XYZ file of C-alpha atoms in Angstrom:
566
model
C -37.230 -29.704 -21.034
C -40.727 -31.124 -20.321
C -43.805 -28.992 -19.601
C -43.601 -29.574 -15.842
C -39.995 -28.389 -15.681
C -40.853 -25.361 -17.807
C -43.606 -24.357 -15.373
C -41.253 -24.882 -12.455
C -38.596 -22.705 -14.061
C -41.103 -19.953 -14.840
C -42.428 -20.084 -11.268
C -38.960 -19.784 -9.712
C -38.080 -16.888 -12.004
C -41.327 -15.121 -11.131
C -40.729 -15.557 -7.404
C -37.231 -14.126 -7.699
C -38.499 -11.189 -9.752
C -41.281 -10.419 -7.274
C -38.830 -10.792 -4.437
C -36.558 -8.268 -6.094
C -39.339 -5.838 -6.980
C -40.694 -6.013 -3.438
C -37.364 -4.740 -2.130
C -37.634 -1.127 -1.014
C -34.103 -0.450 -2.260
C -33.759 1.952 -5.164
C -31.587 0.495 -7.930
C -29.706 2.956 -10.097
C -27.988 1.977 -13.343
C -25.705 4.860 -14.136
C -24.504 4.818 -17.714
C -21.509 7.081 -17.971
C -18.242 7.391 -19.862
C -15.785 4.515 -20.247
C -14.459 3.604 -16.821
C -10.855 2.840 -15.875
C -9.744 -0.797 -16.137
C -6.562 -2.584 -15.083
C -3.934 -3.551 -17.621
C -3.022 -7.230 -17.913
C 0.049 -6.756 -15.711
C -1.882 -4.747 -13.112
C -4.467 -7.517 -12.939
C -1.763 -10.178 -12.588
C -0.129 -8.178 -9.808
C -3.372 -7.409 -7.973
C -4.493 -11.026 -8.043
C -1.530 -11.928 -5.856
C -3.334 -10.426 -2.823
C -0.273 -10.843 -0.562
C 3.365 -9.830 -1.124
C 6.358 -10.219 1.180
C 8.721 -7.272 1.487
C 12.288 -8.269 2.325
C 14.591 -5.728 3.986
C 18.270 -6.470 4.657
C 20.929 -3.750 4.736
C 24.112 -2.716 6.553
C 21.793 -0.931 8.997
C 20.714 -4.420 10.131
C 24.210 -4.863 11.590
C 23.930 -1.406 13.165
C 20.525 -1.926 14.804
C 19.277 1.118 12.910
C 16.676 1.939 10.272
C 19.059 3.877 8.010
C 22.655 3.005 7.185
C 25.160 5.391 8.797
C 28.108 3.668 7.062
C 29.657 2.695 10.403
C 29.880 -1.027 9.604
C 33.082 -2.129 7.829
C 32.175 -4.125 4.730
C 34.372 -6.991 5.940
C 31.913 -7.419 8.858
C 28.934 -7.950 6.559
C 28.944 -11.714 6.196
C 25.491 -13.365 6.485
C 26.960 -16.866 6.382
C 23.614 -18.681 6.672
C 21.773 -16.585 4.096
C 19.364 -18.869 2.265
C 17.023 -17.378 -0.310
C 15.162 -20.700 -0.464
C 14.220 -20.127 3.172
C 12.931 -16.673 2.300
C 10.736 -18.165 -0.415
C 9.464 -20.918 1.884
C 8.427 -18.285 4.418
C 6.655 -16.239 1.741
C 4.705 -19.252 0.540
C 3.862 -20.269 4.111
C 1.589 -17.236 4.550
C 0.253 -17.102 0.998
C 2.497 -14.421 -0.511
C 2.918 -14.697 -4.266
C 5.836 -12.279 -4.649
C 8.980 -11.214 -2.810
C 9.830 -7.532 -3.124
C 13.551 -7.286 -2.377
C 15.349 -4.132 -1.265
C 18.391 -4.469 -3.508
C 19.613 -0.973 -2.545
C 18.375 1.177 0.337
C 19.056 4.808 1.209
C 22.689 4.224 2.216
C 23.599 3.034 -1.265
C 24.773 -0.520 -0.463
C 24.128 -2.898 -3.383
C 23.320 -6.596 -2.853
C 24.229 -7.576 -6.408
C 27.487 -7.675 -8.357
C 27.711 -4.157 -9.715
C 30.377 -2.046 -11.335
C 28.565 1.131 -10.307
C 29.765 1.258 -6.689
C 32.460 -0.037 -4.391
C 29.933 0.084 -1.565
C 28.492 -3.282 -2.478
C 28.513 -7.001 -1.868
C 31.677 -7.528 -3.914
C 33.702 -5.930 -1.108
C 32.150 -7.938 1.728
C 33.249 -11.235 3.233
C 30.074 -12.929 1.980
C 31.217 -15.752 -0.298
C 34.600 -14.024 -0.526
C 33.024 -11.131 -2.385
C 31.577 -13.395 -5.086
C 28.021 -13.523 -3.756
C 25.041 -12.014 -5.529
C 21.933 -12.047 -3.359
C 19.682 -10.691 -6.087
C 20.760 -13.528 -8.368
C 20.261 -16.109 -5.620
C 16.808 -14.752 -4.844
C 15.735 -14.615 -8.493
C 16.699 -18.276 -8.886
C 14.859 -19.253 -5.692
C 11.740 -17.360 -6.787
C 11.708 -19.308 -10.047
C 12.191 -22.539 -8.124
C 9.267 -21.826 -5.788
C 6.968 -20.248 -8.371
C 7.109 -16.763 -6.858
C 7.223 -13.436 -8.642
C 10.154 -11.099 -8.028
C 9.892 -7.418 -7.229
C 12.940 -5.130 -7.162
C 13.424 -2.055 -4.974
C 16.297 0.260 -5.911
C 16.221 3.438 -3.846
C 16.362 6.488 -6.147
C 18.669 8.380 -3.784
C 22.060 7.422 -2.385
C 23.716 8.899 0.706
C 27.165 8.302 -0.740
C 26.296 10.811 -3.480
C 24.486 13.294 -1.265
C 21.080 12.304 -2.597
C 19.247 11.752 0.661
C 15.813 10.676 1.815
C 13.051 12.253 -0.231
C 15.477 13.571 -2.841
C 14.181 11.450 -5.711
C 17.804 11.083 -6.741
C 18.603 14.810 -6.793
C 22.057 15.428 -5.309
C 22.543 18.244 -2.818
C 25.620 19.274 -4.795
C 24.508 20.067 -8.372
C 28.011 19.312 -9.617
C 27.468 15.656 -8.714
C 24.123 15.275 -10.470
C 25.347 14.149 -13.870
C 27.641 11.573 -12.301
C 24.909 10.160 -10.089
C 22.466 10.041 -12.985
C 24.866 7.690 -14.781
C 25.333 5.561 -11.662
C 21.627 5.175 -10.950
C 20.814 4.411 -14.567
C 23.503 1.730 -14.548
C 22.155 0.239 -11.317
C 18.621 0.126 -12.650
C 19.762 -1.403 -15.929
C 21.740 -4.102 -14.104
C 18.939 -5.082 -11.745
C 16.264 -5.160 -14.451
C 18.264 -6.848 -17.212
C 20.315 -9.574 -15.524
C 17.881 -11.384 -13.245
C 14.821 -12.197 -15.295
C 11.548 -10.328 -15.479
C 10.536 -8.366 -12.400
C 6.807 -8.068 -11.827
C 7.211 -4.952 -9.693
C 9.681 -2.062 -9.580
C 9.832 0.260 -6.568
C 10.988 3.878 -6.671
C 10.402 4.646 -3.011
C 9.607 8.324 -2.485
C 9.447 8.985 -6.262
C 12.157 9.456 -8.884
C 13.452 12.569 -10.657
C 16.131 10.937 -12.846
C 15.034 10.132 -16.404
C 14.977 6.352 -16.879
C 12.203 6.185 -19.475
C 14.307 4.282 -22.000
C 15.376 1.699 -19.411
C 11.816 1.136 -18.234
C 10.579 0.796 -21.797
C 13.270 -1.757 -22.599
C 13.309 -3.870 -19.433
C 10.140 -3.213 -17.414
C 7.286 -3.311 -19.920
C 5.754 -6.202 -18.015
C 6.124 -4.693 -14.553
C 3.970 -2.511 -12.363
C 5.728 0.539 -10.941
C 5.515 2.074 -7.471
C 5.849 5.881 -7.435
C 7.763 8.098 -9.820
C 6.824 9.278 -13.320
C 6.089 5.723 -14.495
C 3.830 4.866 -11.535
C 1.011 2.404 -12.098
C 0.486 1.688 -8.374
C -0.237 3.890 -5.388
C 1.042 4.101 -1.836
C -1.943 4.569 0.507
C -0.263 7.471 2.307
C 0.422 5.481 5.469
C 2.633 2.543 6.473
C -0.010 1.121 8.798
C -1.075 -1.553 6.297
C -4.603 -0.153 6.565
C -6.827 1.805 4.230
C -9.845 3.936 4.955
C -13.111 3.100 3.216
C -14.166 3.455 0.442
C -10.999 2.479 -1.413
C -11.179 3.183 -5.150
C -8.506 1.798 -7.479
C -9.046 4.459 -10.147
C -7.658 7.995 -10.184
C -7.429 10.964 -12.492
C -4.463 10.886 -14.856
C -3.254 14.253 -13.615
C -2.907 12.778 -10.109
C -1.099 9.548 -10.996
C 1.254 11.528 -13.245
C 2.643 13.321 -10.177
C 4.249 10.027 -9.147
C 3.029 10.540 -5.585
C -0.721 9.865 -5.763
C -2.130 8.196 -2.637
C -5.467 6.827 -1.494
C -6.789 10.348 -1.049
C -6.719 10.692 -4.843
C -8.981 7.665 -5.382
C -11.907 8.496 -7.660
C -14.533 5.997 -8.881
C -14.802 8.070 -12.045
C -11.051 8.385 -12.542
C -9.687 7.650 -16.004
C -6.641 5.588 -14.922
C -6.459 2.333 -12.954
C -3.831 2.627 -10.183
C -4.351 -0.001 -7.450
C -3.314 0.496 -3.839
C -0.454 -1.384 -2.183
C -0.893 -1.399 1.605
C 2.521 -1.825 3.188
C 3.451 -2.383 6.800
C 6.095 -3.833 9.070
C 6.051 -7.061 11.065
C 7.891 -5.245 13.855
C 5.986 -2.167 14.965
C 7.288 0.121 13.455
C 10.645 -1.107 12.161
C 11.734 -2.387 8.767
C 15.111 -3.854 9.765
C 15.912 -6.552 12.325
C 17.592 -6.108 15.679
C 17.287 -8.220 18.848
C 15.284 -5.431 20.513
C 12.914 -4.884 17.597
C 11.774 -8.509 17.665
C 9.886 -7.661 20.864
C 7.660 -5.247 18.941
C 6.267 -7.916 16.596
C 2.632 -7.329 15.652
C 0.165 -9.785 17.160
C -1.977 -12.061 14.982
C -4.941 -9.869 15.925
C -3.094 -6.787 14.671
C -2.130 -8.534 11.435
C -5.724 -9.638 10.889
C -6.878 -6.051 11.398
C -4.454 -5.097 8.617
C -5.799 -7.906 6.427
C -9.391 -6.711 6.819
C -8.437 -3.108 6.030
C -6.177 -3.889 3.080
C -7.207 -7.077 1.276
C -10.709 -6.648 2.695
C -10.911 -3.233 1.061
C -9.656 -4.434 -2.339
C -5.941 -3.715 -1.882
C -2.797 -5.838 -2.060
C -1.193 -6.426 1.351
C 2.596 -5.932 1.459
C 3.986 -7.302 4.737
C 7.627 -6.910 5.644
C 10.143 -9.580 6.559
C 13.651 -8.879 7.772
C 16.457 -11.434 8.042
C 18.882 -11.128 10.931
C 22.652 -10.811 10.531
C 22.957 -14.522 9.761
C 20.873 -13.922 6.630
C 17.939 -16.023 7.806
C 14.464 -14.883 8.771
C 14.298 -15.643 12.521
C 12.431 -18.801 13.460
C 10.111 -16.915 15.795
C 9.036 -14.803 12.802
C 8.714 -17.886 10.605
C 6.229 -19.393 13.063
C 4.345 -16.111 13.269
C 3.842 -15.853 9.502
C 2.446 -19.387 9.459
C 0.125 -18.615 12.363
C -1.132 -15.578 10.445
C -1.887 -17.731 7.397
C -3.630 -20.311 9.570
C -5.894 -17.631 11.008
C -6.829 -16.371 7.537
C -7.655 -19.951 6.513
C -9.600 -20.588 9.713
C -11.869 -17.697 8.874
C -12.134 -17.805 5.102
C -11.095 -21.170 3.696
C -14.515 -22.872 3.807
C -17.645 -20.799 3.137
C -21.092 -21.748 4.376
C -22.538 -20.819 0.999
C -21.289 -19.243 -2.188
C -22.198 -18.280 -5.709
C -19.835 -17.466 -8.560
C -19.911 -15.740 -11.940
C -23.246 -13.954 -11.725
C -24.409 -10.958 -13.730
C -26.992 -8.389 -12.759
C -28.120 -6.350 -9.790
C -29.614 -9.174 -7.720
C -27.958 -12.258 -6.241
C -29.551 -14.589 -3.681
C -27.740 -17.195 -1.611
C -30.086 -19.930 -0.387
C -28.656 -21.614 2.719
C -31.366 -24.357 2.539
C -31.885 -24.013 6.302
C -31.309 -21.277 8.887
C -27.598 -20.973 9.674
C -25.525 -18.587 11.725
C -23.264 -16.174 9.791
C -21.211 -13.055 10.599
C -19.245 -12.397 7.387
C -19.850 -11.996 3.675
C -17.152 -11.561 1.039
C -17.981 -9.897 -2.258
C -15.729 -9.900 -5.333
C -16.479 -8.248 -8.647
C -14.849 -8.864 -12.009
C -12.742 -5.731 -11.778
C -11.138 -6.441 -15.140
C -14.085 -4.340 -16.298
C -13.376 -1.657 -13.708
C -15.377 -0.457 -10.704
C -18.856 -1.243 -12.009
C -20.329 -1.627 -8.523
C -20.794 1.758 -6.844
C -23.170 0.856 -3.998
C -24.540 -2.398 -2.618
C -26.787 -3.752 0.103
C -26.662 -7.162 1.807
C -29.732 -8.501 3.619
C -30.493 -11.715 5.448
C -33.819 -13.478 5.732
C -34.587 -13.774 9.445
C -37.830 -15.534 10.305
C -39.202 -14.789 6.855
C -38.248 -11.091 6.887
C -35.334 -9.396 5.105
C -33.045 -7.615 7.578
C -30.117 -5.413 6.595
C -26.738 -6.994 7.385
C -24.361 -4.497 5.785
C -23.875 -2.136 2.880
C -21.017 -0.467 1.076
C -19.684 1.200 -2.022
C -16.269 0.229 -3.440
C -15.641 -3.475 -4.069
C -12.954 -4.090 -6.693
C -11.038 -7.280 -6.125
C -12.527 -8.065 -2.713
C -14.669 -6.529 0.013
C -14.923 -8.264 3.385
C -17.946 -7.280 5.473
C -18.674 -8.416 9.020
C -21.622 -7.950 11.357
C -23.045 -9.417 14.600
C -23.937 -13.116 14.559
C -27.269 -13.703 12.897
C -29.169 -16.823 11.843
C -30.475 -16.532 8.297
C -32.013 -18.854 5.728
C -31.181 -16.691 2.685
C -28.837 -13.827 1.859
C -29.717 -11.203 -0.699
C -27.154 -9.003 -2.433
C -28.565 -5.980 -4.258
C -26.303 -3.734 -6.284
C -28.095 -0.450 -5.755
C -25.855 1.737 -7.923
C -23.735 0.597 -10.823
C -22.218 1.494 -14.176
C -22.957 -1.032 -16.884
C -24.010 -4.535 -15.898
C -22.704 -5.642 -12.466
C -20.324 -8.592 -12.768
C -20.275 -10.657 -9.598
C -17.132 -12.759 -9.501
C -18.162 -14.401 -6.239
C -20.354 -13.835 -3.207
C -19.598 -15.943 -0.127
C -20.966 -16.267 3.406
C -19.002 -17.334 6.486
C -19.340 -17.865 10.191
C -16.190 -17.119 12.180
C -16.026 -18.501 15.697
C -14.688 -16.213 18.437
C -14.654 -13.259 16.082
C -13.286 -10.005 17.445
C -13.920 -7.112 15.023
C -11.008 -4.969 13.860
C -10.202 -2.055 16.123
C -11.921 1.116 14.985
C -9.349 3.835 14.394
C -9.635 7.371 13.121
C -8.014 7.695 9.739
C -8.730 11.373 9.313
C -7.406 13.072 12.411
C -10.145 14.725 14.441
C -7.655 16.516 16.675
C -7.937 20.280 16.728
C -5.595 22.371 14.628
C -2.394 23.284 16.440
C -0.541 26.563 15.961
C 3.026 25.914 14.804
C 4.116 29.299 13.445
C 3.193 32.967 13.213
C 4.311 36.304 11.802
C 3.643 39.962 12.556
C 4.605 43.372 11.250
C 7.972 43.107 12.931
C 8.694 39.909 10.937
C 8.145 41.555 7.560
C 10.933 42.791 5.338
C 9.536 44.480 2.255
C 6.221 42.767 3.059
C 7.935 39.346 3.033
C 7.984 36.930 5.992
C 9.940 33.675 5.962
C 8.811 31.151 8.561
C 10.972 28.198 9.554
C 8.701 25.659 11.216
C 10.130 22.628 13.018
C 7.618 19.782 12.606
C 9.929 17.055 13.930
C 7.779 16.493 17.031
C 4.598 16.556 14.950
C 5.574 14.262 12.058
C 6.286 11.023 13.894
C 5.164 8.565 11.214
C 5.148 8.454 7.421
C 1.908 9.961 6.215
C 0.166 13.040 4.878
C -0.129 16.266 6.816
C -1.990 19.565 6.436
C -1.243 23.164 7.334
C -3.466 26.194 6.984
C -2.733 29.890 7.204
C -5.090 31.945 9.372
C -5.005 35.660 8.617
C -7.163 38.610 7.661
C -4.357 39.974 5.516
C -4.093 39.855 1.744
C -1.319 37.260 1.419
C 0.396 35.091 -1.152
C 2.458 31.960 -0.457
C 5.558 32.732 -2.500
C 7.639 29.632 -1.762
C 7.740 26.485 0.349
C 10.519 24.008 1.068
C 10.659 20.920 3.250
C 13.836 19.425 4.682
C 13.803 15.823 5.866
C 16.749 14.773 8.015
C 18.547 18.028 7.141
C 18.325 17.476 3.385
C 16.000 19.303 1.049
C 13.225 17.048 -0.229
C 11.608 17.209 -3.642
C 9.147 20.031 -4.226
C 6.664 17.299 -5.201
C 6.150 16.559 -1.505
C 4.419 19.920 -0.990
C 1.156 21.114 -2.503
C -0.066 24.682 -1.999
C -3.626 25.778 -2.709
C -4.322 29.351 -1.652
C -3.828 29.273 2.151
C -3.760 25.477 2.483
C -0.542 23.441 2.388
C -0.246 19.639 2.128
C 2.977 17.840 3.059
C 3.924 14.209 2.392
C 6.445 12.286 4.477
C 7.089 8.945 2.763
C 10.346 7.949 4.450
C 10.695 6.091 7.738
C 10.709 8.306 10.834
C 13.182 7.493 13.617
C 14.290 9.242 16.808
C 17.001 10.916 14.740
C 14.652 12.156 12.014
C 13.818 15.816 11.484
C 11.155 17.574 9.426
C 11.620 21.298 8.805
C 9.218 23.341 6.688
C 9.982 26.850 5.430
C 7.180 29.061 4.142
C 7.775 32.385 2.446
C 4.725 34.647 2.619
C 4.094 37.976 0.910
C 1.780 40.019 3.137
C 0.431 42.866 1.044
C -1.460 44.288 4.033
C 1.517 44.360 6.370
C -0.494 42.468 8.987
C -0.029 39.237 10.901
C -1.111 35.613 10.824
C -0.776 32.114 12.209
C 0.116 28.763 10.656
C -1.769 25.739 12.025
C -1.032 22.026 11.588
C -2.677 18.638 11.857
C -2.367 15.158 10.311
C -4.470 14.565 7.186
C -4.172 10.827 6.738
C -2.345 8.680 9.239
C -3.000 5.672 11.459
């Protein structure tokens, strides 16, 4: 380097330093304990960004959301079923994985199994010789897609209903069902190649540790005792902000941790998987449900509040009774992908692989922008804790946006503004900030996502009460019907209002007339939290029983409201 170039380099560095020091923003480098980081398989999974759920079940033939076993197996014959088509659709909107519901709540199995007669071997499909899981695994390999496998822990044919975690209502059947479920899990994980993701919807109470160790070492796990992922707590496909991918070990170990448990200082990495339906709000096809398809605007709102908050977006697809994803849906997925590309395929300016608290994008001339996208190298965890983005407008730095959690990706938007430079300042961080990329965009005809309340601001509603006349030996048992209150999967809160000296002795929740796992209820003093993870239909019921010991022999009221729900 000659002397002139050296002076030029020194001058530029000095200008940048002065520019940074002149910023009124306080920069805080917080050095703390080792922070949570993703495993290699978590990183591989999270980098996919988009996953396609695929739901097909006897309830598809019934026009229902849960199988009522009314369809004769001989009538289940999806003659046009083409797993190549499923893969083509997934790739058309940028999905990198297909998560296949191999067995849903009714117990029907889409693979050749010896564990149940209620399975594909007794259907007319390919004269009982078909194996949809095998066909899909081969198509995924052909198209370069990862395979995820969903095997519902419960099974209606054994009396292990929704929210049971595989616990049979008749204890005498438990040992038999344990063997069946373990066989089903072994078959699905050992015969069809490596699965990147395993789903235990609603958690799992049957011990499968040895099976997971043997066949699913290289998979992420949704819910249950082996969970390495989290459900957000809602099926809206949307998160609230901030969205931290780390949690405390004690929370993830419950198997039911949700976004509420996110903690930037958590000691375990457990990324969020934001799931939602294409039909609002139905997982399985019917001619009527097609009319409820989410608009492109609604899907983009989900994209901003899932991928744009650092999550993976899991969007459902549902073949019809022919076995094909309907053409109207096929076109819609492609239109969704086109809209993502229209907005984010070509940045106005970008910088990659930067270290430190300050990054400046020089646009060379004033240009109009309304989006920035920030990505950090989250392989080293959530190092960024707070950030500020400013634009130079007529020689003056103006604030464009700010935030906290980043992780894989944070999409920020703001009113149109013409800037010549963009300055990113990481104002709070742990260790050295690692900027994977920082990009600026201008999106024509941009309509911001709809603002929705994620924490319900509705007043508490009384749903139960007791008085002296209700007490027997100072004990009151309240049976509270929440069926009209719990209308969507989500998280709900109850509180007990009383001046009496009370103790909550016991709680039980019954979903669709079957007792759910105790894990779905958390009691802290006079506050009760309830999870509903299963789909809610017009036929669904949610009954909560609370047993209270009132040492004062007084009275009280139980109030209810949603905690986290879109």
